[in-house]
Amino acid sequence: MKSEIVVVGAGASGLMAAYHAARTLVSAGKDAQVTVLEKMPRPARKVMITGKGRCNFTNVKAWNDFSGHVRSNPNFVKSAFYNLPPQAVLDWFEGFGMPTVVERGDRAFPVSHHASDVVDTLVSACHSLGVKIETEAEVAGVAVSECPPGFTVTLADGREYKCVKLIVATGGLSYPTTGSTGDGLRWAADLGHKVVPTFPSLTALVPKGYKLTEDKDLHIDRSTPLSELGEKLCGVSLKNIQLSLQVQGTEADAEFGDIDFTDGGLEGPVGFQLSRKAVKALVNGARVSLVLDLKPGVSLTELTGRVKELWAEIDKDPRSKRLREKERCRILLGKLMPWDLIPAFTAMNPGIITLERRGRADTKVWVNLVSIAKALKAWQFDIAGYVGYERAVVTAGGVSTDEFVAKTMESRLVPGLHLCGEVLDIDADTGGYNLQLAFATGALAGISAAKSLL
Ligand SMILES: Cc1cc2nc3c(=O)[nH]c(=O)nc-3n(C[C@H](O)[C@H](O)[C@H](O)COP(=O)(O)OP(=O)(O)OC[C@H]3O[C@@H](n4cnc5c(N)ncnc54)[C@H](O)[C@@H]3O)c2cc1C
């Protein structure tokens, strides 16, 4: 079969690439076919689950701020960003009849908060320009062909496509159930490109003792059962905390915001934010811990004073008269943190209570108020590992951008081959940045591939 341009992967970047390729051809009056080959039964499975089904499809920050959230190769994606900046992405969706809304942190969503609207818009925009989207069309391999010059794309069912321009938009390795299994990484390597080692990013970090595993493996599958400690913490969400990442005992980063303890481990916006550096450090053999400050707004001295005041109030309260020390301690902790956090806090910070044996049947319990304040300011979680690609939001690493032209997304080694999206060594923070990069690099790849046919 023949198609002048073949796009492999009907994800965020592939569909945007196909649309822009077709638009460039149609605007120039050129009659040429654009075909998208997608292995899954439906296009853009991953986009469907983005933003917890709400799809945070871009972030409308200007480049200076936006680029600070791009974790690898921000300079490489700058041309793509300016070619299709966030506001243009927003206008594009609006232009195709999808109302949008910009929320806290400059994050843009469809007004409906349905990711399916984003997918439907991408698909119908492609169809409106005659793009052919073939689903259940798994590509098994790609090869450069000499005569005629171009590419042969072989499908798993044995069919072949001949094309002049090939756009590989197969994504990374994360959430393989959506179809992204790293095929493009292998093809690019086979065609002579460097691949920067990949690792999961924006993923849950697993504290030591959180899961029932004896394994020394750093990849702790999300399905590994929780330990007693994990059961105590799982389900707890904390707001307005400070989390500091310690690598080999030295602070490597710190973030303020919210975290969640889940069946995977420690995640949520702040956990995710620190996960890239944490996973990279773990993979490199470093000792990693997270230090949680539950009261970032006050100093240790102020907090110690406050804890002592609260203790004195409890002491004076007539209702406390018949309570034992441990029960009073629980009341104190209840004034300082969510109730559901107390069991894990006391289990992981045993120094907050000391037992003094005074005789056979006489043990005095001491509540150490200074230790409580210290643990509230610096509750340490040593990290055993991380949840892998099975539930990581993005893949860090990928095909090296060194061998691609930033203004066209074309390979320097294989003319006519363009890559876009997460298959490349580009990744960013949560907040709409990753989809913006997928759309922008996809658009540039599509336009460049089509222009060279004119
Ligand atoms: C749970 C989750 C939530 C997320 N939320 C957000 C968010 O709210 N905002 C944000 O900006 N980013 C978010 N992301 C990240 C974002 O979804 C990705 O960065 C983006 O989808 C990457 O786009 P892509 O086109 O490169 O790859 P993908 O969207 O992964 O698309 C690749 C496509 O290629 C297809 N494919 C792969 N191999 C083959 C083959 N051999 N033959 C044919 N087809 C193939 C796949 O089936 C897939 O459809 C989220 C990711 C996850 C997992």
PDB file of N, CA and C in Angstrom, residues 330-369:
ATOM      1  N   ARG A 330      -2.235  11.062  71.919  1.00  0.00           N
ATOM      2  CA  ARG A 330      -3.060  10.953  70.709  1.00  0.00           C
ATOM      3  C   ARG A 330      -3.896  12.223  70.503  1.00  0.00           C
ATOM      4  N   ILE A 331      -4.435  12.750  71.629  1.00  0.00           N
ATOM      5  CA  ILE A 331      -5.229  13.992  71.526  1.00  0.00           C
ATOM      6  C   ILE A 331      -4.339  15.133  71.025  1.00  0.00           C
ATOM      7  N   LEU A 332      -3.130  15.175  71.560  1.00  0.00           N
ATOM      8  CA  LEU A 332      -2.189  16.222  71.137  1.00  0.00           C
ATOM      9  C   LEU A 332      -1.909  16.102  69.631  1.00  0.00           C
ATOM     10  N   LEU A 333      -1.598  14.870  69.199  1.00  0.00           N
ATOM     11  CA  LEU A 333      -1.281  14.673  67.781  1.00  0.00           C
ATOM     12  C   LEU A 333      -2.480  14.995  66.895  1.00  0.00           C
ATOM     13  N   GLY A 334      -3.683  14.709  67.406  1.00  0.00           N
ATOM     14  CA  GLY A 334      -4.910  15.018  66.652  1.00  0.00           C
ATOM     15  C   GLY A 334      -5.071  16.506  66.408  1.00  0.00           C
ATOM     16  N   LYS A 335      -4.446  17.318  67.256  1.00  0.00           N
ATOM     17  CA  LYS A 335      -4.520  18.772  67.060  1.00  0.00           C
ATOM     18  C   LYS A 335      -3.453  19.246  66.063  1.00  0.00           C
ATOM     19  N   LEU A 336      -2.548  18.337  65.719  1.00  0.00           N
ATOM     20  CA  LEU A 336      -1.414  18.742  64.882  1.00  0.00           C
ATOM     21  C   LEU A 336      -1.393  18.094  63.508  1.00  0.00           C
ATOM     22  N   MET A 337      -2.215  17.068  63.296  1.00  0.00           N
ATOM     23  CA  MET A 337      -2.209  16.363  62.007  1.00  0.00           C
ATOM     24  C   MET A 337      -3.546  15.648  61.823  1.00  0.00           C
ATOM     25  N   PRO A 338      -3.839  15.213  60.578  1.00  0.00           N
ATOM     26  CA  PRO A 338      -5.082  14.453  60.381  1.00  0.00           C
ATOM     27  C   PRO A 338      -5.063  13.175  61.222  1.00  0.00           C
ATOM     28  N   TRP A 339      -6.234  12.789  61.742  1.00  0.00           N
ATOM     29  CA  TRP A 339      -6.313  11.618  62.623  1.00  0.00           C
ATOM     30  C   TRP A 339      -5.747  10.363  61.975  1.00  0.00           C
ATOM     31  N   ASP A 340      -6.048  10.213  60.657  1.00  0.00           N
ATOM     32  CA  ASP A 340      -5.641   8.958  60.014  1.00  0.00           C
ATOM     33  C   ASP A 340      -4.126   8.854  59.823  1.00  0.00           C
ATOM     34  N   LEU A 341      -3.418   9.940  60.114  1.00  0.00           N
ATOM     35  CA  LEU A 341      -1.951   9.888  59.975  1.00  0.00           C
ATOM     36  C   LEU A 341      -1.283   9.444  61.283  1.00  0.00           C
ATOM     37  N   ILE A 342      -2.006   9.536  62.396  1.00  0.00           N
ATOM     38  CA  ILE A 342      -1.385   9.310  63.709  1.00  0.00           C
ATOM     39  C   ILE A 342      -0.772   7.910  63.868  1.00  0.00           C
ATOM     40  N   PRO A 343      -1.475   6.826  63.481  1.00  0.00           N
ATOM     41  CA  PRO A 343      -0.863   5.501  63.700  1.00  0.00           C
ATOM     42  C   PRO A 343       0.499   5.359  63.025  1.00  0.00           C
ATOM     43  N   ALA A 344       0.615   5.840  61.784  1.00  0.00           N
ATOM     44  CA  ALA A 344       1.904   5.720  61.082  1.00  0.00           C
ATOM     45  C   ALA A 344       2.944   6.663  61.699  1.00  0.00           C
ATOM     46  N   PHE A 345       2.504   7.849  62.114  1.00  0.00           N
ATOM     47  CA  PHE A 345       3.431   8.819  62.708  1.00  0.00           C
ATOM     48  C   PHE A 345       4.043   8.250  63.983  1.00  0.00           C
ATOM     49  N   THR A 346       3.224   7.650  64.816  1.00  0.00           N
ATOM     50  CA  THR A 346       3.754   7.099  66.077  1.00  0.00           C
ATOM     51  C   THR A 346       4.609   5.856  65.804  1.00  0.00           C
ATOM     52  N   ALA A 347       4.187   5.047  64.807  1.00  0.00           N
ATOM     53  CA  ALA A 347       4.967   3.835  64.506  1.00  0.00           C
ATOM     54  C   ALA A 347       6.348   4.193  63.948  1.00  0.00           C
ATOM     55  N   MET A 348       6.394   5.238  63.119  1.00  0.00           N
ATOM     56  CA  MET A 348       7.679   5.563  62.465  1.00  0.00           C
ATOM     57  C   MET A 348       8.546   6.515  63.284  1.00  0.00           C
ATOM     58  N   ASN A 349       7.971   7.103  64.322  1.00  0.00           N
ATOM     59  CA  ASN A 349       8.745   8.015  65.171  1.00  0.00           C
ATOM     60  C   ASN A 349       8.639   7.559  66.622  1.00  0.00           C
ATOM     61  N   PRO A 350       9.202   6.367  66.929  1.00  0.00           N
ATOM     62  CA  PRO A 350       8.994   5.795  68.269  1.00  0.00           C
ATOM     63  C   PRO A 350       9.569   6.671  69.375  1.00  0.00           C
ATOM     64  N   GLY A 351      10.514   7.554  69.047  1.00  0.00           N
ATOM     65  CA  GLY A 351      11.156   8.399  70.062  1.00  0.00           C
ATOM     66  C   GLY A 351      10.220   9.411  70.691  1.00  0.00           C
ATOM     67  N   ILE A 352       9.016   9.557  70.176  1.00  0.00           N
ATOM     68  CA  ILE A 352       8.122  10.571  70.757  1.00  0.00           C
ATOM     69  C   ILE A 352       7.542  10.099  72.098  1.00  0.00           C
ATOM     70  N   ILE A 353       7.659   8.803  72.367  1.00  0.00           N
ATOM     71  CA  ILE A 353       7.208   8.277  73.668  1.00  0.00           C
ATOM     72  C   ILE A 353       8.340   7.447  74.265  1.00  0.00           C
ATOM     73  N   THR A 354       8.694   7.685  75.537  1.00  0.00           N
ATOM     74  CA  THR A 354       9.699   6.848  76.206  1.00  0.00           C
ATOM     75  C   THR A 354       9.052   6.163  77.404  1.00  0.00           C
ATOM     76  N   LEU A 355       9.450   4.924  77.578  1.00  0.00           N
ATOM     77  CA  LEU A 355       8.921   4.169  78.714  1.00  0.00           C
ATOM     78  C   LEU A 355      10.014   4.084  79.779  1.00  0.00           C
ATOM     79  N   GLU A 356       9.660   4.424  80.996  1.00  0.00           N
ATOM     80  CA  GLU A 356      10.641   4.335  82.085  1.00  0.00           C
ATOM     81  C   GLU A 356      10.149   3.291  83.076  1.00  0.00           C
ATOM     82  N   ARG A 357      10.899   2.198  83.202  1.00  0.00           N
ATOM     83  CA  ARG A 357      10.475   1.126  84.137  1.00  0.00           C
ATOM     84  C   ARG A 357      10.880   1.501  85.547  1.00  0.00           C
ATOM     85  N   ARG A 358       9.886   1.635  86.398  1.00  0.00           N
ATOM     86  CA  ARG A 358      10.192   2.057  87.767  1.00  0.00           C
ATOM     87  C   ARG A 358      10.091   0.905  88.746  1.00  0.00           C
ATOM     88  N   GLY A 359       9.514  -0.134  88.329  1.00  0.00           N
ATOM     89  CA  GLY A 359       9.371  -1.308  89.196  1.00  0.00           C
ATOM     90  C   GLY A 359       8.713  -2.383  88.376  1.00  0.00           C
ATOM     91  N   ARG A 360       8.414  -3.547  89.008  1.00  0.00           N
ATOM     92  CA  ARG A 360       7.843  -4.673  88.260  1.00  0.00           C
ATOM     93  C   ARG A 360       6.572  -4.296  87.512  1.00  0.00           C
ATOM     94  N   ALA A 361       5.668  -3.663  88.239  1.00  0.00           N
ATOM     95  CA  ALA A 361       4.376  -3.338  87.635  1.00  0.00           C
ATOM     96  C   ALA A 361       4.210  -1.835  87.445  1.00  0.00           C
ATOM     97  N   ASP A 362       5.301  -1.128  87.448  1.00  0.00           N
ATOM     98  CA  ASP A 362       5.199   0.330  87.361  1.00  0.00           C
ATOM     99  C   ASP A 362       6.084   0.860  86.228  1.00  0.00           C
ATOM    100  N   THR A 363       5.428   1.212  85.133  1.00  0.00           N
ATOM    101  CA  THR A 363       6.161   1.804  84.010  1.00  0.00           C
ATOM    102  C   THR A 363       5.620   3.197  83.771  1.00  0.00           C
ATOM    103  N   LYS A 364       6.500   4.183  83.807  1.00  0.00           N
ATOM    104  CA  LYS A 364       6.072   5.574  83.579  1.00  0.00           C
ATOM    105  C   LYS A 364       6.239   5.874  82.078  1.00  0.00           C
ATOM    106  N   VAL A 365       5.204   6.485  81.484  1.00  0.00           N
ATOM    107  CA  VAL A 365       5.261   6.863  80.063  1.00  0.00           C
ATOM    108  C   VAL A 365       5.572   8.354  79.967  1.00  0.00           C
ATOM    109  N   TRP A 366       6.611   8.664  79.185  1.00  0.00           N
ATOM    110  CA  TRP A 366       6.959  10.075  78.972  1.00  0.00           C
ATOM    111  C   TRP A 366       6.635  10.465  77.533  1.00  0.00           C
ATOM    112  N   VAL A 367       5.917  11.554  77.363  1.00  0.00           N
ATOM    113  CA  VAL A 367       5.680  12.071  76.005  1.00  0.00           C
ATOM    114  C   VAL A 367       6.734  13.145  75.753  1.00  0.00           C
ATOM    115  N   ASN A 368       7.545  12.927  74.719  1.00  0.00           N
ATOM    116  CA  ASN A 368       8.666  13.853  74.445  1.00  0.00           C
ATOM    117  C   ASN A 368       8.215  14.945  73.479  1.00  0.00           C
ATOM    118  N   LEU A 369       7.860  16.075  74.046  1.00  0.00           N
ATOM    119  CA  LEU A 369       7.264  17.136  73.238  1.00  0.00           C
ATOM    120  C   LEU A 369       8.246  17.681  72.201  1.00  0.00           C
TER     121      LEU A 369
END
